[in-house]
Amino acid sequence: MRTTLRGVGVSHGVAIGEVRHMGTAVLEPPAEQTPAEEVPREQERARQALEAVANDLIARGNLAGGEAQAVLEAQAMMAQDPELIADIERRIATGNAAERAVHDAFAAFRALLANAGEYLAGRVADLDDVRNRIVARLLGVPMPGVPDSDEPYVLVARDLAPADTALLDPTLVLGFVTEEGGPTSHSAILARALGVPAVVALPGATELAEGILIAVDGSTGEIFVQPSAEKQAELTAASAARASSLAASTGPGATSDGHKVPLLANVGGPADVPAALEAGAEGIGLFRTEFLFLDGSGRAPSEEKQAATYRQVLEAFPDGRVVVRVLDAGADKPLDFLTPGDEPNPALGVRGLRTLLAHPEVLRRQLRALATAAAGLPVYLEVMAPMVADRTDAKAFADACREAGLRAKLGAMVEVPSAALRARSILQEVEFLSLGTNDLAQYTFAADRQVGAVSRFQDPWQPALLDLIAASAEAARAEGKSCGVCGEAASDPLLACVMTGLGVTSLSMGAASIRYVRATLAEHTLAQCERAAGAARATDTADEARRAAHTVLSGE
Ligand code: PEP
Ligand code: MG
């Protein structure tokens, strides 16, 4: 095996530890015939596996203590059950291999338990676990599920599903490496939430030997197999330096050659403002006002209440800009009192700006509240509408703002492919665009953002999405106007560089991502970002686009 492997770094930092594989479900062993002369040896192999698994369960029970000990000891007794052992030996004597005999004997025992009343039926899962352990040991494959380890380890898996990771002990997981997955995969999200380094989309990850020492660099996506002491020291020092460069990364967002890209924060209300200030956000790029409407009252909040809340956010950025999005109700953000309950396809129905145009009084009240909130403040207020599909939508929104007496810079979110394709016509009505890449991905790929089965389409590196981002940015440039990004895509540091190269003029993200994006942007010139953008768009898949950009930006 090569000593350096490369995947996609999705959660920063360096982890050095031994590989523990996430065991996959045990496959049904093949029904091979055992020659008569092999029977005693095969029976001995089965007995040893049963005994080893029982001893292991007892040992882990002793360590765990309490209720867990009782469960593990009960499981050990299953592996020591004389009748079960006799049945396994009988099955081997009739020509089955040990794995197959264990599998079938447990299946028969399982059927008995399943029919034996509620209490015993509840033990079926424990029995399956014992069977999987014995079969895995006989087959020489990792135990299924989360690794059994009392020592910290680097978790290696094909991919991680929420159910797999529910049982993870976060104090033992030093980092993640997966063969599949992308930056928005569950593995990546979980790693970022745990604050551990992670590399995904690493070809050959599942072939890393169990127990081997590896170093995971979650920033570069590199994996070093059996790193020397010098390499370990070098990586640890580089990681510490990166941490302090992140801490030192302050000031406005810009490329290394000074091309400015304001870094803004996404907030849901005043409670999110301190974190945005702490991260050095240059303003708010997306104020999701719908949280204010979710107070459980079953109606829109009063104009006064809205104005007071908006003012709190505006006051926090006296010299910055604050982009407020008017209410985005419907589909993934339903509001009982506004969202029709009988739509066959809520994401394609009355949502976003469409909801507001169907309830003009709600829009009017919100716009008046914004005008009141901004009165007398030096803040640079911008107000945008969600789900603008065409110029007619943009004009309806701009007219409503003017009628409400709102003096602010007006914008349209680009969340529907039609808006990206006809961005120049939309810009005849408004002053700026803001790309909502979460919905733009949903509508570009006809893939509901809430449906896990189609989640691969939420990967913002898809070249088709990059094309639509480029088209929007190009239209804004041609009109002398701005085009920011406020979807999740902006929080991926590498993609932030690519989008800068595509011509977007600001990036808005959750406060926690700002430092990473700022530091990464500051490491590259605008020309590098443009080359990375060109390389990413020249590919056919999200993974290829990510790799192509990485290659350009890492100077390989
Ligand atoms: C988006 O769709 O990318 C976006 C920023 O809006 P939301 O996630 O609130 O729909
Ligand atoms: Mg959206």
XYZ file of C-alpha atoms and ligand atoms in Angstrom:
567
model
C 0.000 0.000 0.000
C 1.244 3.511 -0.831
C 2.266 5.557 2.179
C 0.368 8.725 1.217
C -3.227 8.608 0.082
C -5.439 11.495 -0.860
C -9.136 12.053 -0.357
C -11.143 15.171 0.394
C -10.526 16.958 3.671
C -13.874 17.979 5.146
C -13.085 18.720 8.777
C -9.852 20.455 9.735
C -7.018 19.315 11.959
C -4.658 16.363 12.261
C -5.459 13.027 13.914
C -2.862 10.331 14.492
C -4.085 6.954 15.638
C -4.754 3.321 14.845
C -7.292 2.305 12.240
C -10.493 0.692 13.439
C -12.933 -0.331 10.766
C -16.639 0.140 10.983
C -17.679 -3.473 10.462
C -20.203 -4.025 7.723
C -23.136 -6.372 8.145
C -21.977 -9.957 8.138
C -22.757 -11.584 4.823
C -24.394 -14.948 4.707
C -21.484 -17.433 4.601
C -21.301 -19.637 1.485
C -22.771 -23.138 1.763
C -19.435 -24.895 1.137
C -19.115 -28.611 1.770
C -16.553 -29.806 4.336
C -14.823 -33.087 3.449
C -15.351 -35.785 6.126
C -11.685 -35.757 7.198
C -11.896 -32.006 7.907
C -14.921 -32.286 10.244
C -13.058 -32.522 13.597
C -10.827 -29.582 12.688
C -13.849 -27.530 11.584
C -15.712 -28.364 14.829
C -12.688 -27.247 16.811
C -12.526 -23.991 14.820
C -16.205 -23.318 15.654
C -15.721 -24.117 19.381
C -12.737 -21.777 19.565
C -14.646 -18.941 17.908
C -17.619 -19.368 20.260
C -15.322 -19.406 23.272
C -13.329 -16.369 22.102
C -16.487 -14.334 21.512
C -17.927 -15.356 24.896
C -14.681 -14.405 26.669
C -14.537 -11.110 24.825
C -18.118 -10.254 25.827
C -17.417 -11.132 29.483
C -14.238 -9.040 29.473
C -16.046 -6.059 28.016
C -18.835 -6.549 30.564
C -16.298 -6.423 33.394
C -14.961 -3.180 32.049
C -18.374 -1.627 31.477
C -19.992 -2.689 34.765
C -23.628 -1.917 35.682
C -26.490 -2.741 33.387
C -24.229 -3.126 30.354
C -22.378 -5.907 32.167
C -25.588 -7.881 32.664
C -26.478 -7.552 28.966
C -23.011 -8.582 27.810
C -22.932 -11.555 30.180
C -26.315 -12.700 28.909
C -24.916 -12.502 25.390
C -21.855 -14.499 26.425
C -24.168 -17.207 27.770
C -25.815 -17.444 24.361
C -22.419 -18.227 22.830
C -21.866 -20.870 25.541
C -25.279 -22.525 25.261
C -24.618 -26.329 25.192
C -27.594 -27.089 22.962
C -26.539 -24.483 20.455
C -22.970 -25.809 20.428
C -24.281 -29.357 19.921
C -26.438 -28.187 17.022
C -23.454 -26.423 15.391
C -21.329 -29.577 15.711
C -24.125 -31.690 14.205
C -24.388 -29.341 11.232
C -20.613 -29.487 10.666
C -20.742 -33.305 10.839
C -23.257 -33.266 7.965
C -20.759 -31.391 5.792
C -21.239 -27.696 6.570
C -18.278 -25.351 7.068
C -18.049 -23.815 10.553
C -19.304 -20.355 9.454
C -22.333 -21.840 7.739
C -23.132 -24.151 10.639
C -23.006 -21.244 13.114
C -25.170 -19.122 10.852
C -27.832 -21.807 10.413
C -27.853 -22.975 14.039
C -28.364 -19.405 15.225
C -31.144 -18.962 12.658
C -32.983 -21.974 14.087
C -32.452 -20.728 17.666
C -33.607 -17.285 16.592
C -36.882 -18.666 15.207
C -37.516 -20.364 18.578
C -36.837 -17.151 20.512
C -38.889 -14.986 18.177
C -41.952 -17.152 18.861
C -41.371 -17.469 22.594
C -43.153 -14.424 23.933
C -42.332 -10.777 24.238
C -39.358 -10.941 26.594
C -37.395 -13.542 24.669
C -38.372 -12.029 21.322
C -36.718 -8.839 22.572
C -33.434 -10.769 22.872
C -33.357 -11.563 19.151
C -31.203 -8.500 18.359
C -28.690 -9.552 21.018
C -28.610 -13.051 19.568
C -28.021 -11.670 16.069
C -25.162 -9.604 17.426
C -23.547 -12.696 18.971
C -23.980 -14.636 15.720
C -22.441 -11.774 13.708
C -19.468 -11.670 16.031
C -18.817 -15.408 15.740
C -19.290 -15.500 11.957
C -17.078 -12.416 11.514
C -14.352 -14.027 13.600
C -14.542 -17.260 11.592
C -14.455 -15.331 8.311
C -11.608 -13.124 9.552
C -13.525 -9.886 8.849
C -14.082 -6.929 11.223
C -16.886 -7.181 13.745
C -20.049 -5.469 12.498
C -20.949 -2.020 13.760
C -18.990 0.482 15.787
C -15.518 -0.863 16.681
C -15.015 -2.401 20.098
C -12.170 -0.387 21.480
C -11.231 1.120 24.780
C -8.414 3.090 23.194
C -8.893 6.158 20.982
C -8.890 5.282 17.281
C -9.391 6.628 13.757
C -12.689 5.321 12.425
C -12.538 3.993 8.863
C -15.720 3.124 6.968
C -17.193 2.893 3.510
C -19.575 5.651 4.587
C -21.319 6.455 7.831
C -25.064 6.452 8.297
C -26.737 8.199 11.233
C -27.670 4.802 12.698
C -24.021 3.685 12.620
C -22.779 6.698 14.450
C -25.464 6.932 17.115
C -23.461 4.503 19.245
C -20.089 6.176 18.756
C -18.276 7.258 21.858
C -17.047 10.731 20.868
C -14.237 10.572 23.403
C -12.677 7.630 21.543
C -12.936 8.836 17.933
C -9.835 10.774 16.922
C -10.969 11.271 13.329
C -12.903 9.793 10.404
C -11.848 8.411 7.056
C -14.452 7.219 4.567
C -14.242 5.738 1.104
C -17.409 7.466 -0.041
C -19.298 10.585 0.958
C -18.785 14.256 0.291
C -18.629 17.490 2.266
C -22.338 17.431 3.014
C -22.431 13.703 3.806
C -23.417 12.580 7.246
C -19.787 11.649 8.027
C -18.589 15.163 7.208
C -21.350 16.870 9.167
C -20.813 14.626 12.178
C -17.027 15.112 12.082
C -17.432 18.882 12.006
C -19.949 18.698 14.852
C -17.539 16.584 16.934
C -14.671 18.854 15.927
C -12.523 15.926 14.748
C -10.493 15.852 11.519
C -12.075 13.947 8.634
C -11.234 12.871 5.115
C -13.943 11.510 2.825
C -13.985 10.110 -0.712
C -10.666 8.327 -0.121
C -10.237 5.572 -2.714
C -9.118 2.348 -1.011
C -9.959 3.544 2.515
C -11.595 0.257 3.408
C -8.373 -1.594 2.475
C -6.377 0.145 5.224
C -5.279 -2.632 7.583
C -7.055 -2.858 10.934
C -4.797 -1.554 13.713
C -2.294 0.162 11.417
C -1.130 3.638 12.485
C -2.251 6.468 10.212
C -2.163 10.239 10.287
C -5.226 12.048 8.927
C -4.867 15.606 7.700
C -8.435 16.897 7.497
C -7.299 20.143 5.876
C -5.400 18.729 2.895
C -7.256 15.425 2.620
C -4.000 13.482 2.987
C -3.612 10.187 4.838
C -0.121 9.062 5.834
C 0.147 5.332 6.439
C 2.594 4.352 9.211
C 4.069 7.838 9.415
C 7.601 8.138 10.769
C 8.164 9.905 14.090
C 9.482 12.913 12.119
C 6.379 12.987 9.920
C 4.125 12.821 12.979
C 6.013 15.691 14.600
C 5.885 17.689 11.363
C 2.122 17.181 10.993
C 1.423 18.029 14.608
C 3.486 21.194 14.327
C 1.772 22.161 11.047
C -1.619 21.583 12.611
C -0.726 23.756 15.619
C 0.537 26.457 13.245
C -2.702 26.217 11.252
C -4.729 26.570 14.446
C -2.837 29.697 15.396
C -3.053 31.097 11.851
C -6.803 30.539 12.040
C -6.938 32.306 15.362
C -4.890 35.119 13.838
C -7.024 35.245 10.700
C -8.928 38.443 11.214
C -10.051 41.375 9.170
C -11.972 41.556 5.931
C -12.120 38.557 3.605
C -9.734 38.788 0.670
C -7.537 36.682 -1.593
C -3.765 36.796 -1.017
C -3.465 39.464 -3.718
C -6.058 41.680 -2.105
C -9.242 40.912 -4.069
C -11.940 41.648 -1.479
C -14.695 39.116 -0.784
C -16.765 40.259 2.205
C -17.455 37.412 4.614
C -20.896 37.667 6.145
C -22.885 35.574 8.598
C -26.173 33.732 8.260
C -28.409 34.320 11.281
C -31.881 33.333 12.379
C -32.334 36.191 14.826
C -30.617 38.325 17.487
C -29.465 35.230 19.408
C -27.030 34.348 16.603
C -25.465 37.807 16.457
C -22.786 37.388 19.195
C -21.226 34.384 17.404
C -21.215 36.332 14.137
C -19.441 39.272 15.789
C -17.005 36.962 17.531
C -16.078 35.333 14.203
C -15.432 38.764 12.697
C -18.345 38.709 10.238
C -18.384 41.859 8.113
C -22.140 41.931 8.289
C -25.132 39.658 7.888
C -25.603 38.088 4.462
C -28.784 36.200 5.289
C -31.182 37.005 8.101
C -33.720 34.171 7.953
C -36.765 35.977 9.332
C -39.048 32.939 9.353
C -37.935 31.978 12.892
C -39.766 35.038 14.142
C -42.957 33.695 12.591
C -42.564 30.328 14.283
C -43.490 31.566 17.762
C -46.429 29.172 17.970
C -49.003 31.975 18.019
C -50.528 30.762 14.746
C -50.319 34.190 13.161
C -47.784 36.672 11.892
C -46.046 38.684 14.640
C -47.151 42.286 15.081
C -45.379 45.058 13.202
C -43.973 46.397 16.495
C -42.594 43.036 17.571
C -41.003 42.515 14.178
C -39.488 46.017 14.127
C -37.958 45.523 17.592
C -36.369 42.219 16.590
C -35.007 43.523 13.288
C -33.592 46.558 15.036
C -31.594 44.409 17.458
C -29.822 42.756 14.526
C -29.335 45.998 12.594
C -27.855 47.763 15.619
C -25.196 45.060 15.992
C -23.601 46.047 12.664
C -23.615 49.829 12.616
C -20.925 49.997 9.926
C -21.681 46.782 8.107
C -24.369 45.547 5.841
C -27.342 43.491 6.886
C -29.256 41.509 4.284
C -32.708 40.621 5.517
C -34.675 37.989 3.676
C -38.415 38.486 3.800
C -40.411 35.551 5.069
C -39.613 32.270 3.299
C -42.568 30.059 4.239
C -43.594 26.775 2.659
C -42.038 23.429 1.651
C -39.247 22.743 4.178
C -40.381 25.738 6.296
C -44.180 25.346 6.500
C -46.263 27.840 8.472
C -49.735 26.517 9.319
C -51.463 29.813 8.874
C -49.927 30.614 5.477
C -48.950 27.383 3.774
C -51.642 25.509 1.853
C -51.914 22.046 3.399
C -53.185 20.239 0.331
C -50.388 20.636 -2.179
C -49.149 17.437 -3.810
C -45.649 18.915 -4.209
C -45.051 21.631 -1.596
C -41.549 22.427 -2.905
C -43.107 23.202 -6.273
C -46.116 24.997 -4.874
C -46.873 28.218 -3.063
C -43.711 28.926 -1.104
C -41.194 31.721 -0.615
C -42.146 34.893 -2.465
C -45.208 33.114 -3.850
C -46.611 32.832 -0.312
C -46.049 36.539 0.273
C -47.669 37.546 -3.018
C -50.673 35.396 -2.025
C -50.766 37.189 1.370
C -49.828 40.796 0.496
C -50.793 42.041 3.960
C -48.110 39.831 5.547
C -45.456 41.178 3.166
C -46.605 44.784 3.667
C -46.420 44.474 7.436
C -42.946 42.953 7.306
C -41.629 45.626 4.937
C -43.062 48.410 7.110
C -41.506 46.833 10.177
C -38.130 46.783 8.419
C -38.505 50.447 7.452
C -39.273 51.320 11.092
C -36.344 49.229 12.369
C -33.812 50.881 10.065
C -35.045 54.437 10.625
C -32.253 56.607 11.992
C -29.613 53.861 11.865
C -26.504 54.238 9.693
C -26.682 50.559 8.712
C -26.634 49.616 5.095
C -29.961 47.713 4.893
C -30.552 45.281 2.076
C -33.773 43.320 1.686
C -34.199 40.319 -0.575
C -36.935 37.944 -1.623
C -36.673 34.137 -1.620
C -37.635 31.950 -4.587
C -37.711 34.637 -7.256
C -38.338 32.775 -10.516
C -38.412 35.564 -13.096
C -38.575 39.295 -13.743
C -42.321 39.410 -12.987
C -41.602 38.085 -9.476
C -38.738 40.534 -9.011
C -40.917 43.462 -10.117
C -43.781 42.431 -7.810
C -41.361 42.364 -4.873
C -39.731 45.696 -5.757
C -43.165 47.330 -6.195
C -44.292 46.046 -2.784
C -41.123 47.465 -1.172
C -41.649 50.872 -2.769
C -45.327 50.932 -1.781
C -44.388 50.160 1.825
C -42.009 53.141 1.816
C -38.954 50.962 2.416
C -35.665 52.610 1.527
C -33.202 49.781 1.142
C -31.154 48.095 -1.502
C -33.370 45.374 -2.966
C -32.282 41.937 -4.083
C -33.470 38.595 -5.395
C -32.356 35.183 -4.239
C -31.329 32.869 -7.023
C -32.749 29.529 -5.946
C -34.515 28.399 -9.119
C -32.588 27.635 -12.329
C -34.833 30.027 -14.319
C -33.553 32.913 -12.195
C -29.919 31.996 -12.900
C -30.571 31.622 -16.614
C -32.345 34.990 -16.848
C -30.418 36.827 -14.137
C -29.823 39.902 -16.292
C -33.556 40.431 -16.767
C -34.159 40.050 -13.006
C -31.423 42.618 -12.385
C -33.495 45.184 -14.295
C -35.770 45.216 -11.213
C -33.358 44.735 -8.282
C -29.847 45.756 -7.273
C -28.263 42.472 -6.214
C -28.465 38.699 -6.383
C -27.872 36.193 -3.597
C -27.420 32.538 -4.517
C -29.351 30.151 -2.287
C -27.391 27.090 -3.325
C -29.395 24.712 -1.105
C -32.597 25.315 -3.016
C -30.777 25.897 -6.287
C -29.408 22.343 -6.008
C -32.867 21.019 -5.116
C -34.485 22.595 -8.162
C -31.621 21.988 -10.590
C -31.535 18.273 -9.899
C -35.249 17.763 -9.162
C -34.139 16.278 -5.835
C -36.049 17.175 -2.670
C -33.530 18.537 -0.162
C -35.318 16.718 2.650
C -35.147 13.260 1.103
C -32.057 11.314 2.164
C -32.302 8.907 -0.773
C -31.500 11.722 -3.198
C -29.059 13.579 -0.953
C -26.130 13.195 -3.331
C -27.721 15.941 -5.419
C -27.304 18.359 -2.523
C -23.539 18.289 -3.126
C -22.802 21.892 -4.138
C -19.771 20.838 -6.198
C -21.992 19.483 -8.982
C -20.680 21.048 -12.199
C -24.224 21.964 -13.301
C -24.623 24.008 -10.122
C -21.239 25.652 -10.705
C -22.453 26.606 -14.212
C -25.551 28.285 -12.771
C -23.474 30.123 -10.163
C -21.147 31.287 -12.950
C -24.092 32.434 -15.086
C -25.532 34.482 -12.204
C -22.182 36.054 -11.291
C -21.477 36.872 -14.926
C -24.900 38.526 -15.331
C -24.338 40.637 -12.216
C -20.886 41.687 -13.429
C -22.326 42.672 -16.819
C -24.960 44.794 -15.044
C -22.414 46.301 -12.652
C -24.237 44.746 -9.678
C -23.313 42.294 -6.940
C -23.914 38.566 -6.606
C -23.283 36.872 -3.261
C -23.751 33.303 -2.044
C -25.669 32.521 1.144
C -26.337 28.770 0.782
C -24.293 26.087 2.569
C -21.843 26.087 -0.358
C -20.253 29.271 1.011
C -19.051 27.468 4.140
C -16.782 25.048 2.243
C -13.392 26.848 2.156
C -12.264 25.256 -1.110
C -15.589 25.915 -2.807
C -15.509 29.475 -1.465
C -12.275 29.965 -3.471
C -13.866 28.394 -6.553
C -16.943 30.619 -6.284
C -14.673 33.643 -5.886
C -13.042 32.520 -9.120
C -16.497 32.292 -10.697
C -17.049 35.942 -9.828
C -19.264 35.915 -6.743
C -18.801 39.087 -4.730
C -19.557 38.041 -1.132
C -19.942 34.849 0.898
C -22.383 34.346 3.748
C -22.276 31.331 6.056
C -22.793 30.017 9.575
C -20.460 31.925 11.926
C -18.425 28.795 12.748
C -17.134 28.561 9.159
C -15.985 32.150 8.714
C -12.440 31.692 10.074
C -11.767 28.679 7.861
C -13.037 30.409 4.742
C -11.127 33.596 5.530
C -7.848 31.727 6.124
C -8.172 29.590 2.969
C -9.113 32.524 0.765
C -6.090 34.448 2.068
C -3.802 31.626 0.889
C -4.714 31.942 -2.807
C -4.595 34.593 -5.482
C -7.635 35.559 -7.519
C -5.955 34.048 -10.602
C -5.567 30.705 -8.766
C -9.227 30.827 -7.741
C -10.179 31.467 -11.378
C -8.045 28.561 -12.577
C -9.576 26.296 -9.925
C -13.060 27.393 -11.019
C -12.251 26.619 -14.659
C -10.828 23.212 -13.739
C -13.864 22.341 -11.604
C -16.324 23.334 -14.328
C -14.461 21.236 -16.885
C -15.353 18.021 -15.018
C -18.476 15.863 -15.041
C -19.077 15.011 -11.405
C -18.980 16.694 -8.017
C -16.095 14.487 -6.869
C -14.060 15.241 -9.970
C -14.770 18.962 -9.604
C -13.603 18.920 -5.998
C -10.424 17.038 -6.870
C -9.677 19.289 -9.839
C -10.019 22.419 -7.709
C -7.938 20.879 -4.947
C -5.164 20.032 -7.397
C -5.034 23.601 -8.708
C -5.237 25.253 -5.297
C -2.676 23.005 -3.650
C -0.281 23.818 -6.488
C 0.298 20.184 -7.483
C -30.758 28.277 0.220
O -31.753 27.737 -0.255
O -29.582 28.050 -0.148
C -30.917 29.262 1.308
C -29.904 29.982 1.730
O -32.139 29.353 1.878
P -32.746 28.256 2.885
O -31.688 27.245 3.159
O -33.193 29.012 4.085
O -33.893 27.727 2.064
Mg -33.723 28.593 0.160
